């Protein structure tokens, strides 16, 4: 997967272990190591008006409750980006709907709304270096050794349980090469992971903080290829008001783990500690 980069000034909002002044690279697409199943998906044969792309009985890419979300793509589908109803993330966000702001010395930088945001509205994609499991473990250990866990962690790891039949149908004979010993005998689902590191290469998504009562939802989708999947943020079931900070949940909290960082979200249901996965 290609990389389009431009310099994004970031002198005071980088992890504390990086030396100032410096810049991160602002990416519009992931940097992929080429170790995923980049098998091209079939796409749909809908007409250019795209009015069938929200109908699961007529469009191969349309949302189904039992299969992963696949968005239509211009190179594999017959519909057009202008009219298609199934290109939520690819059409991008509206201009100037969010801004990076200083939350205070405790949480430091965050992202907030500049206008009212509707439920289900696309905010941004989480962009960075796409890593394999092994690369992610090395990168995480490197960050921890440098900062003794007192750092801003921009390594996002997402576990995805895919229906086994669906995965094998699309992956074909190449599936065994990436399953790493997973047994699919009578297993309804297969575990796939994606690791995106936005520490040195990323976009505004890296500034979204954790909250135990988040107002954003993680949105996993595919476009042209089976892997790697793509990760974005959309507004949750409630509208977000101008000036409200945008947050998502980093995951579940295991309070018995040592050295967990305190959670500073401040909501009534706050768990007190930030989620942290010792196993990538």
C-alpha positions as protocol buffer text, in pm:
chain_id: "A"
residue {
  index: 1
  type: UNK
  ca { x: 0 y: 0 z: 0 }
}
residue {
  index: 2
  type: UNK
  ca { x: 144 y: 334 z: -98 }
}
residue {
  index: 3
  type: UNK
  ca { x: 231 y: 627 z: 122 }
}
residue {
  index: 4
  type: UNK
  ca { x: 147 y: 990 z: 67 }
}
residue {
  index: 5
  type: UNK
  ca { x: 322 y: 1212 z: 318 }
}
residue {
  index: 6
  type: UNK
  ca { x: 352 y: 1578 z: 400 }
}
residue {
  index: 7
  type: UNK
  ca { x: 525 y: 1752 z: 689 }
}
residue {
  index: 8
  type: UNK
  ca { x: 300 y: 1809 z: 988 }
}
residue {
  index: 9
  type: UNK
  ca { x: 445 y: 2050 z: 1244 }
}
residue {
  index: 10
  type: UNK
  ca { x: 447 y: 1888 z: 1584 }
}
residue {
  index: 11
  type: UNK
  ca { x: 700 y: 2039 z: 1823 }
}
residue {
  index: 12
  type: UNK
  ca { x: 522 y: 2013 z: 2156 }
}
residue {
  index: 13
  type: UNK
  ca { x: 267 y: 1738 z: 2105 }
}
residue {
  index: 14
  type: UNK
  ca { x: 499 y: 1444 z: 2042 }
}
residue {
  index: 15
  type: UNK
  ca { x: 580 y: 1167 z: 2292 }
}
residue {
  index: 16
  type: UNK
  ca { x: 806 y: 1298 z: 2566 }
}
residue {
  index: 17
  type: UNK
  ca { x: 1094 y: 1068 z: 2479 }
}
residue {
  index: 18
  type: UNK
  ca { x: 1137 y: 1225 z: 2133 }
}
residue {
  index: 19
  type: UNK
  ca { x: 1366 y: 1527 z: 2115 }
}
residue {
  index: 20
  type: UNK
  ca { x: 1230 y: 1871 z: 2021 }
}
residue {
  index: 21
  type: UNK
  ca { x: 1213 y: 2033 z: 1780 }
}
residue {
  index: 22
  type: UNK
  ca { x: 1091 y: 1763 z: 1543 }
}
residue {
  index: 23
  type: UNK
  ca { x: 818 y: 1677 z: 1300 }
}
residue {
  index: 24
  type: UNK
  ca { x: 607 y: 1374 z: 1240 }
}
residue {
  index: 25
  type: UNK
  ca { x: 506 y: 1277 z: 891 }
}
residue {
  index: 26
  type: UNK
  ca { x: 142 y: 1340 z: 820 }
}
residue {
  index: 27
  type: UNK
  ca { x: 5 y: 1041 z: 629 }
}
residue {
  index: 28
  type: UNK
  ca { x: -308 y: 1011 z: 420 }
}
residue {
  index: 29
  type: UNK
  ca { x: -270 y: 634 z: 395 }
}
residue {
  index: 30
  type: UNK
  ca { x: -105 y: 357 z: 592 }
}
residue {
  index: 31
  type: UNK
  ca { x: 257 y: 248 z: 554 }
}
residue {
  index: 32
  type: UNK
  ca { x: 220 y: -126 z: 508 }
}
residue {
  index: 33
  type: UNK
  ca { x: 506 y: -379 z: 541 }
}
residue {
  index: 34
  type: UNK
  ca { x: 353 y: -605 z: 276 }
}
residue {
  index: 35
  type: UNK
  ca { x: 295 y: -895 z: 516 }
}
residue {
  index: 36
  type: UNK
  ca { x: -84 y: -905 z: 499 }
}
residue {
  index: 37
  type: UNK
  ca { x: -318 y: -1081 z: 258 }
}
residue {
  index: 38
  type: UNK
  ca { x: -343 y: -808 z: -4 }
}
residue {
  index: 39
  type: UNK
  ca { x: -592 y: -1012 z: -204 }
}
residue {
  index: 40
  type: UNK
  ca { x: -818 y: -793 z: -414 }
}
residue {
  index: 41
  type: UNK
  ca { x: -1185 y: -818 z: -321 }
}
residue {
  index: 42
  type: UNK
  ca { x: -1443 y: -881 z: -591 }
}
residue {
  index: 43
  type: UNK
  ca { x: -1638 y: -557 z: -560 }
}
residue {
  index: 44
  type: UNK
  ca { x: -1993 y: -493 z: -674 }
}
residue {
  index: 45
  type: UNK
  ca { x: -2149 y: -453 z: -1018 }
}
residue {
  index: 46
  type: UNK
  ca { x: -2390 y: -175 z: -922 }
}
residue {
  index: 47
  type: UNK
  ca { x: -2459 y: 102 z: -1172 }
}
residue {
  index: 48
  type: UNK
  ca { x: -2288 y: 439 z: -1156 }
}
residue {
  index: 49
  type: UNK
  ca { x: -2573 y: 599 z: -964 }
}
residue {
  index: 50
  type: UNK
  ca { x: -2489 y: 382 z: -662 }
}
residue {
  index: 51
  type: UNK
  ca { x: -2850 y: 369 z: -541 }
}
residue {
  index: 52
  type: UNK
  ca { x: -2827 y: -8 z: -490 }
}
residue {
  index: 53
  type: UNK
  ca { x: -2517 y: 5 z: -269 }
}
residue {
  index: 54
  type: UNK
  ca { x: -2716 y: 20 z: 55 }
}
residue {
  index: 55
  type: UNK
  ca { x: -2920 y: -289 z: -32 }
}
residue {
  index: 56
  type: UNK
  ca { x: -2763 y: -611 z: 95 }
}
residue {
  index: 57
  type: UNK
  ca { x: -2975 y: -815 z: -149 }
}
residue {
  index: 58
  type: UNK
  ca { x: -2835 y: -637 z: -454 }
}
residue {
  index: 59
  type: UNK
  ca { x: -2485 y: -512 z: -365 }
}
residue {
  index: 60
  type: UNK
  ca { x: -2195 y: -749 z: -287 }
}
residue {
  index: 61
  type: UNK
  ca { x: -2025 y: -483 z: -74 }
}
residue {
  index: 62
  type: UNK
  ca { x: -2323 y: -360 z: 126 }
}
residue {
  index: 63
  type: UNK
  ca { x: -2335 y: -398 z: 502 }
}
residue {
  index: 64
  type: UNK
  ca { x: -2446 y: -735 z: 635 }
}
residue {
  index: 65
  type: UNK
  ca { x: -2494 y: -818 z: 1005 }
}
residue {
  index: 66
  type: UNK
  ca { x: -2294 y: -1140 z: 962 }
}
residue {
  index: 67
  type: UNK
  ca { x: -1997 y: -1028 z: 751 }
}
residue {
  index: 68
  type: UNK
  ca { x: -1723 y: -764 z: 785 }
}
residue {
  index: 69
  type: UNK
  ca { x: -1790 y: -418 z: 648 }
}
residue {
  index: 70
  type: UNK
  ca { x: -1667 y: -370 z: 292 }
}
residue {
  index: 71
  type: UNK
  ca { x: -1694 y: -27 z: 134 }
}
residue {
  index: 72
  type: UNK
  ca { x: -1726 y: 5 z: -241 }
}
residue {
  index: 73
  type: UNK
  ca { x: -1407 y: 107 z: -422 }
}
residue {
  index: 74
  type: UNK
  ca { x: -1372 y: 290 z: -753 }
}
residue {
  index: 75
  type: UNK
  ca { x: -1125 y: 39 z: -898 }
}
residue {
  index: 76
  type: UNK
  ca { x: -1329 y: -274 z: -817 }
}
residue {
  index: 77
  type: UNK
  ca { x: -1691 y: -158 z: -827 }
}
residue {
  index: 78
  type: UNK
  ca { x: -1918 y: -20 z: -1095 }
}
residue {
  index: 79
  type: UNK
  ca { x: -2067 y: 259 z: -883 }
}
residue {
  index: 80
  type: UNK
  ca { x: -1927 y: 612 z: -865 }
}
residue {
  index: 81
  type: UNK
  ca { x: -1784 y: 781 z: -557 }
}
residue {
  index: 82
  type: UNK
  ca { x: -2006 y: 1082 z: -616 }
}
residue {
  index: 83
  type: UNK
  ca { x: -2332 y: 891 z: -569 }
}
residue {
  index: 84
  type: UNK
  ca { x: -2243 y: 568 z: -387 }
}
residue {
  index: 85
  type: UNK
  ca { x: -2403 y: 529 z: -45 }
}
residue {
  index: 86
  type: UNK
  ca { x: -2136 y: 283 z: 71 }
}
residue {
  index: 87
  type: UNK
  ca { x: -1819 y: 496 z: 70 }
}
residue {
  index: 88
  type: UNK
  ca { x: -1851 y: 660 z: 411 }
}
residue {
  index: 89
  type: UNK
  ca { x: -1481 y: 669 z: 498 }
}
residue {
  index: 90
  type: UNK
  ca { x: -1341 y: 712 z: 149 }
}
residue {
  index: 91
  type: UNK
  ca { x: -1541 y: 1029 z: 94 }
}
residue {
  index: 92
  type: UNK
  ca { x: -1360 y: 1172 z: 394 }
}
residue {
  index: 93
  type: UNK
  ca { x: -1466 y: 1414 z: 663 }
}
residue {
  index: 94
  type: UNK
  ca { x: -1615 y: 1756 z: 616 }
}
residue {
  index: 95
  type: UNK
  ca { x: -1366 y: 2037 z: 646 }
}
residue {
  index: 96
  type: UNK
  ca { x: -1296 y: 2195 z: 984 }
}
residue {
  index: 97
  type: UNK
  ca { x: -1525 y: 1975 z: 1193 }
}
residue {
  index: 98
  type: UNK
  ca { x: -1256 y: 1903 z: 1455 }
}
residue {
  index: 99
  type: UNK
  ca { x: -946 y: 2068 z: 1596 }
}
residue {
  index: 100
  type: UNK
  ca { x: -646 y: 1971 z: 1809 }
}
residue {
  index: 101
  type: UNK
  ca { x: -647 y: 2152 z: 2145 }
}
residue {
  index: 102
  type: UNK
  ca { x: -457 y: 2159 z: 2474 }
}
residue {
  index: 103
  type: UNK
  ca { x: -665 y: 1983 z: 2741 }
}
residue {
  index: 104
  type: UNK
  ca { x: -428 y: 2067 z: 3027 }
}
residue {
  index: 105
  type: UNK
  ca { x: -107 y: 1939 z: 3179 }
}
residue {
  index: 106
  type: UNK
  ca { x: -265 y: 1607 z: 3282 }
}
residue {
  index: 107
  type: UNK
  ca { x: -398 y: 1475 z: 2948 }
}
residue {
  index: 108
  type: UNK
  ca { x: -215 y: 1728 z: 2730 }
}
residue {
  index: 109
  type: UNK
  ca { x: -337 y: 1728 z: 2368 }
}
residue {
  index: 110
  type: UNK
  ca { x: -681 y: 1616 z: 2255 }
}
residue {
  index: 111
  type: UNK
  ca { x: -931 y: 1650 z: 1971 }
}
residue {
  index: 112
  type: UNK
  ca { x: -1261 y: 1837 z: 1996 }
}
residue {
  index: 113
  type: UNK
  ca { x: -1558 y: 1919 z: 1777 }
}
residue {
  index: 114
  type: UNK
  ca { x: -1587 y: 2263 z: 1617 }
}
residue {
  index: 115
  type: UNK
  ca { x: -1949 y: 2208 z: 1514 }
}
residue {
  index: 116
  type: UNK
  ca { x: -2233 y: 1971 z: 1599 }
}
residue {
  index: 117
  type: UNK
  ca { x: -2162 y: 1618 z: 1484 }
}
residue {
  index: 118
  type: UNK
  ca { x: -2439 y: 1373 z: 1398 }
}
residue {
  index: 119
  type: UNK
  ca { x: -2458 y: 1007 z: 1509 }
}
residue {
  index: 120
  type: UNK
  ca { x: -2274 y: 784 z: 1262 }
}
residue {
  index: 121
  type: UNK
  ca { x: -2078 y: 1073 z: 1111 }
}
residue {
  index: 122
  type: UNK
  ca { x: -1726 y: 989 z: 990 }
}
residue {
  index: 123
  type: UNK
  ca { x: -1449 y: 1170 z: 1181 }
}
residue {
  index: 124
  type: UNK
  ca { x: -1117 y: 1034 z: 1056 }
}
residue {
  index: 125
  type: UNK
  ca { x: -919 y: 720 z: 987 }
}
residue {
  index: 126
  type: UNK
  ca { x: -647 y: 601 z: 1226 }
}
residue {
  index: 127
  type: UNK
  ca { x: -338 y: 620 z: 1007 }
}
residue {
  index: 128
  type: UNK
  ca { x: 22 y: 518 z: 1072 }
}
residue {
  index: 129
  type: UNK
  ca { x: 273 y: 242 z: 1014 }
}
residue {
  index: 130
  type: UNK
  ca { x: 97 y: -93 z: 975 }
}
residue {
  index: 131
  type: UNK
  ca { x: 297 y: -357 z: 1164 }
}
residue {
  index: 132
  type: UNK
  ca { x: 298 y: -735 z: 1191 }
}
residue {
  index: 133
  type: UNK
  ca { x: 255 y: -904 z: 1531 }
}
residue {
  index: 134
  type: UNK
  ca { x: 632 y: -943 z: 1570 }
}
residue {
  index: 135
  type: UNK
  ca { x: 703 y: -586 z: 1464 }
}
residue {
  index: 136
  type: UNK
  ca { x: 440 y: -454 z: 1704 }
}
residue {
  index: 137
  type: UNK
  ca { x: 594 y: -645 z: 1998 }
}
residue {
  index: 138
  type: UNK
  ca { x: 939 y: -509 z: 1920 }
}
residue {
  index: 139
  type: UNK
  ca { x: 807 y: -154 z: 1881 }
}
residue {
  index: 140
  type: UNK
  ca { x: 609 y: -166 z: 2206 }
}
residue {
  index: 141
  type: UNK
  ca { x: 905 y: -307 z: 2402 }
}
residue {
  index: 142
  type: UNK
  ca { x: 1124 y: -36 z: 2254 }
}
residue {
  index: 143
  type: UNK
  ca { x: 891 y: 239 z: 2368 }
}
residue {
  index: 144
  type: UNK
  ca { x: 858 y: 93 z: 2717 }
}
residue {
  index: 145
  type: UNK
  ca { x: 1234 y: 56 z: 2762 }
}
residue {
  index: 146
  type: UNK
  ca { x: 1292 y: 416 z: 2658 }
}
residue {
  index: 147
  type: UNK
  ca { x: 1029 y: 570 z: 2879 }
}
residue {
  index: 148
  type: UNK
  ca { x: 951 y: 307 z: 3144 }
}
residue {
  index: 149
  type: UNK
  ca { x: 584 y: 323 z: 3040 }
}
residue {
  index: 150
  type: UNK
  ca { x: 567 y: 696 z: 3106 }
}
residue {
  index: 151
  type: UNK
  ca { x: 493 y: 785 z: 2747 }
}
residue {
  index: 152
  type: UNK
  ca { x: 215 y: 868 z: 2505 }
}
residue {
  index: 153
  type: UNK
  ca { x: 137 y: 538 z: 2336 }
}
residue {
  index: 154
  type: UNK
  ca { x: 23 y: 573 z: 1976 }
}
residue {
  index: 155
  type: UNK
  ca { x: 42 y: 202 z: 1892 }
}
residue {
  index: 156
  type: UNK
  ca { x: -316 y: 88 z: 1826 }
}
residue {
  index: 157
  type: UNK
  ca { x: -375 y: -288 z: 1820 }
}
residue {
  index: 158
  type: UNK
  ca { x: -714 y: -418 z: 1708 }
}
residue {
  index: 159
  type: UNK
  ca { x: -832 y: -779 z: 1725 }
}
residue {
  index: 160
  type: UNK
  ca { x: -1093 y: -882 z: 1473 }
}
residue {
  index: 161
  type: UNK
  ca { x: -1289 y: -1209 z: 1480 }
}
residue {
  index: 162
  type: UNK
  ca { x: -1391 y: -1290 z: 1124 }
}
residue {
  index: 163
  type: UNK
  ca { x: -1641 y: -1559 z: 1024 }
}
residue {
  index: 164
  type: UNK
  ca { x: -1423 y: -1853 z: 919 }
}
residue {
  index: 165
  type: UNK
  ca { x: -1628 y: -1936 z: 610 }
}
residue {
  index: 166
  type: UNK
  ca { x: -1612 y: -1575 z: 491 }
}
residue {
  index: 167
  type: UNK
  ca { x: -1236 y: -1553 z: 551 }
}
residue {
  index: 168
  type: UNK
  ca { x: -1155 y: -1877 z: 371 }
}
residue {
  index: 169
  type: UNK
  ca { x: -1378 y: -1784 z: 78 }
}
residue {
  index: 170
  type: UNK
  ca { x: -1185 y: -1461 z: 21 }
}
residue {
  index: 171
  type: UNK
  ca { x: -837 y: -1573 z: 129 }
}
residue {
  index: 172
  type: UNK
  ca { x: -832 y: -1899 z: -65 }
}
residue {
  index: 173
  type: UNK
  ca { x: -514 y: -2111 z: -56 }
}
residue {
  index: 174
  type: UNK
  ca { x: -312 y: -1826 z: 92 }
}
residue {
  index: 175
  type: UNK
  ca { x: -503 y: -1845 z: 421 }
}
residue {
  index: 176
  type: UNK
  ca { x: -278 y: -2112 z: 576 }
}
residue {
  index: 177
  type: UNK
  ca { x: 28 y: -1892 z: 532 }
}
residue {
  index: 178
  type: UNK
  ca { x: -102 y: -1627 z: 772 }
}
residue {
  index: 179
  type: UNK
  ca { x: -296 y: -1827 z: 1029 }
}
residue {
  index: 180
  type: UNK
  ca { x: 17 y: -1915 z: 1233 }
}
residue {
  index: 181
  type: UNK
  ca { x: -111 y: -2246 z: 1363 }
}
residue {
  index: 182
  type: UNK
  ca { x: -470 y: -2142 z: 1430 }
}
residue {
  index: 183
  type: UNK
  ca { x: -694 y: -2445 z: 1404 }
}
residue {
  index: 184
  type: UNK
  ca { x: -1007 y: -2387 z: 1201 }
}
residue {
  index: 185
  type: UNK
  ca { x: -1160 y: -2725 z: 1276 }
}
residue {
  index: 186
  type: UNK
  ca { x: -1520 y: -2649 z: 1377 }
}
residue {
  index: 187
  type: UNK
  ca { x: -1412 y: -2293 z: 1463 }
}
residue {
  index: 188
  type: UNK
  ca { x: -1681 y: -2041 z: 1363 }
}
residue {
  index: 189
  type: UNK
  ca { x: -1439 y: -1749 z: 1372 }
}
residue {
  index: 190
  type: UNK
  ca { x: -1074 y: -1679 z: 1289 }
}
residue {
  index: 191
  type: UNK
  ca { x: -868 y: -1418 z: 1476 }
}
residue {
  index: 192
  type: UNK
  ca { x: -695 y: -1150 z: 1270 }
}
residue {
  index: 193
  type: UNK
  ca { x: -504 y: -853 z: 1412 }
}
residue {
  index: 194
  type: UNK
  ca { x: -389 y: -516 z: 1288 }
}
residue {
  index: 195
  type: UNK
  ca { x: -131 y: -293 z: 1455 }
}
residue {
  index: 196
  type: UNK
  ca { x: -104 y: 73 z: 1354 }
}
residue {
  index: 197
  type: UNK
  ca { x: 173 y: 285 z: 1503 }
}
residue {
  index: 198
  type: UNK
  ca { x: 114 y: 660 z: 1476 }
}
residue {
  index: 199
  type: UNK
  ca { x: 408 y: 760 z: 1697 }
}
residue {
  index: 200
  type: UNK
  ca { x: 622 y: 910 z: 1423 }
}
residue {
  index: 201
  type: UNK
  ca { x: 388 y: 888 z: 1125 }
}
residue {
  index: 202
  type: UNK
  ca { x: 20 y: 966 z: 1163 }
}
residue {
  index: 203
  type: UNK
  ca { x: -268 y: 1209 z: 1143 }
}
residue {
  index: 204
  type: UNK
  ca { x: -507 y: 1387 z: 1380 }
}
residue {
  index: 205
  type: UNK
  ca { x: -649 y: 1056 z: 1505 }
}
residue {
  index: 206
  type: UNK
  ca { x: -339 y: 1018 z: 1725 }
}
residue {
  index: 207
  type: UNK
  ca { x: -472 y: 1297 z: 1948 }
}
residue {
  index: 208
  type: UNK
  ca { x: -800 y: 1124 z: 2039 }
}
residue {
  index: 209
  type: UNK
  ca { x: -790 y: 1040 z: 2409 }
}
residue {
  index: 210
  type: UNK
  ca { x: -942 y: 750 z: 2599 }
}
residue {
  index: 211
  type: UNK
  ca { x: -1265 y: 778 z: 2793 }
}
residue {
  index: 212
  type: UNK
  ca { x: -1460 y: 519 z: 2989 }
}
residue {
  index: 213
  type: UNK
  ca { x: -1778 y: 674 z: 2841 }
}
residue {
  index: 214
  type: UNK
  ca { x: -1660 y: 743 z: 2484 }
}
residue {
  index: 215
  type: UNK
  ca { x: -1855 y: 940 z: 2227 }
}
residue {
  index: 216
  type: UNK
  ca { x: -1681 y: 781 z: 1925 }
}
residue {
  index: 217
  type: UNK
  ca { x: -1694 y: 423 z: 1799 }
}
residue {
  index: 218
  type: UNK
  ca { x: -1423 y: 221 z: 1631 }
}
residue {
  index: 219
  type: UNK
  ca { x: -1522 y: 143 z: 1274 }
}
residue {
  index: 220
  type: UNK
  ca { x: -1337 y: -142 z: 1099 }
}
residue {
  index: 221
  type: UNK
  ca { x: -1378 y: -162 z: 725 }
}
residue {
  index: 222
  type: UNK
  ca { x: -1225 y: -284 z: 399 }
}
residue {
  index: 223
  type: UNK
  ca { x: -1217 y: -136 z: 52 }
}
residue {
  index: 224
  type: UNK
  ca { x: -1005 y: -285 z: -227 }
}
residue {
  index: 225
  type: UNK
  ca { x: -812 y: -554 z: -38 }
}
residue {
  index: 226
  type: UNK
  ca { x: -886 y: -827 z: 215 }
}
residue {
  index: 227
  type: UNK
  ca { x: -600 y: -710 z: 438 }
}
residue {
  index: 228
  type: UNK
  ca { x: -494 y: -507 z: 613 }
}
residue {
  index: 229
  type: UNK
  ca { x: -832 y: -389 z: 733 }
}
residue {
  index: 230
  type: UNK
  ca { x: -869 y: -18 z: 795 }
}
residue {
  index: 231
  type: UNK
  ca { x: -968 y: 149 z: 1122 }
}
residue {
  index: 232
  type: UNK
  ca { x: -1165 y: 470 z: 1151 }
}
residue {
  index: 233
  type: UNK
  ca { x: -1373 y: 663 z: 1403 }
}
residue {
  index: 234
  type: UNK
  ca { x: -1739 y: 754 z: 1368 }
}
residue {
  index: 235
  type: UNK
  ca { x: -1972 y: 938 z: 1605 }
}
residue {
  index: 236
  type: UNK
  ca { x: -2154 y: 707 z: 1846 }
}
residue {
  index: 237
  type: UNK
  ca { x: -2531 y: 694 z: 1904 }
}
residue {
  index: 238
  type: UNK
  ca { x: -2542 y: 1044 z: 2056 }
}
residue {
  index: 239
  type: UNK
  ca { x: -2470 y: 1372 z: 1879 }
}
residue {
  index: 240
  type: UNK
  ca { x: -2156 y: 1562 z: 1983 }
}
residue {
  index: 241
  type: UNK
  ca { x: -2179 y: 1935 z: 2059 }
}
residue {
  index: 242
  type: UNK
  ca { x: -1930 y: 2202 z: 1951 }
}
residue {
  index: 243
  type: UNK
  ca { x: -1638 y: 2224 z: 2194 }
}
residue {
  index: 244
  type: UNK
  ca { x: -1689 y: 1869 z: 2324 }
}
residue {
  index: 245
  type: UNK
  ca { x: -1378 y: 1652 z: 2335 }
}
residue {
  index: 246
  type: UNK
  ca { x: -1379 y: 1345 z: 2109 }
}
residue {
  index: 247
  type: UNK
  ca { x: -1290 y: 1020 z: 2283 }
}
residue {
  index: 248
  type: UNK
  ca { x: -1291 y: 645 z: 2228 }
}
residue {
  index: 249
  type: UNK
  ca { x: -1234 y: 342 z: 2449 }
}
residue {
  index: 250
  type: UNK
  ca { x: -887 y: 188 z: 2440 }
}
residue {
  index: 251
  type: UNK
  ca { x: -1036 y: -144 z: 2553 }
}
residue {
  index: 252
  type: UNK
  ca { x: -1119 y: -329 z: 2874 }
}
residue {
  index: 253
  type: UNK
  ca { x: -925 y: -270 z: 3197 }
}
residue {
  index: 254
  type: UNK
  ca { x: -755 y: -551 z: 3388 }
}
residue {
  index: 255
  type: UNK
  ca { x: -707 y: -387 z: 3726 }
}
residue {
  index: 256
  type: UNK
  ca { x: -484 y: -667 z: 3855 }
}
residue {
  index: 257
  type: UNK
  ca { x: -209 y: -578 z: 3607 }
}
residue {
  index: 258
  type: UNK
  ca { x: 81 y: -382 z: 3763 }
}
residue {
  index: 259
  type: UNK
  ca { x: 205 y: -41 z: 3650 }
}
residue {
  index: 260
  type: UNK
  ca { x: -118 y: 66 z: 3478 }
}
residue {
  index: 261
  type: UNK
  ca { x: -139 y: 437 z: 3405 }
}
residue {
  index: 262
  type: UNK
  ca { x: -422 y: 628 z: 3576 }
}
residue {
  index: 263
  type: UNK
  ca { x: -727 y: 716 z: 3369 }
}
residue {
  index: 264
  type: UNK
  ca { x: -803 y: 1088 z: 3371 }
}
residue {
  index: 265
  type: UNK
  ca { x: -1130 y: 1090 z: 3178 }
}
residue {
  index: 266
  type: UNK
  ca { x: -1325 y: 1206 z: 3485 }
}
residue {
  index: 267
  type: UNK
  ca { x: -1661 y: 1048 z: 3398 }
}
residue {
  index: 268
  type: UNK
  ca { x: -1877 y: 893 z: 3674 }
}
residue {
  index: 269
  type: UNK
  ca { x: -1808 y: 539 z: 3551 }
}
residue {
  index: 270
  type: UNK
  ca { x: -1431 y: 588 z: 3520 }
}
residue {
  index: 271
  type: UNK
  ca { x: -1244 y: 262 z: 3585 }
}
residue {
  index: 272
  type: UNK
  ca { x: -947 y: 448 z: 3734 }
}
residue {
  index: 273
  type: UNK
  ca { x: -682 y: 291 z: 3508 }
}
residue {
  index: 274
  type: UNK
  ca { x: -607 y: 303 z: 3137 }
}
residue {
  index: 275
  type: UNK
  ca { x: -647 y: -19 z: 2938 }
}
residue {
  index: 276
  type: UNK
  ca { x: -319 y: -188 z: 2850 }
}
residue {
  index: 277
  type: UNK
  ca { x: -259 y: -519 z: 2675 }
}
residue {
  index: 278
  type: UNK
  ca { x: 59 y: -703 z: 2774 }
}
residue {
  index: 279
  type: UNK
  ca { x: 14 y: -938 z: 2479 }
}
residue {
  index: 280
  type: UNK
  ca { x: 3 y: -782 z: 2135 }
}
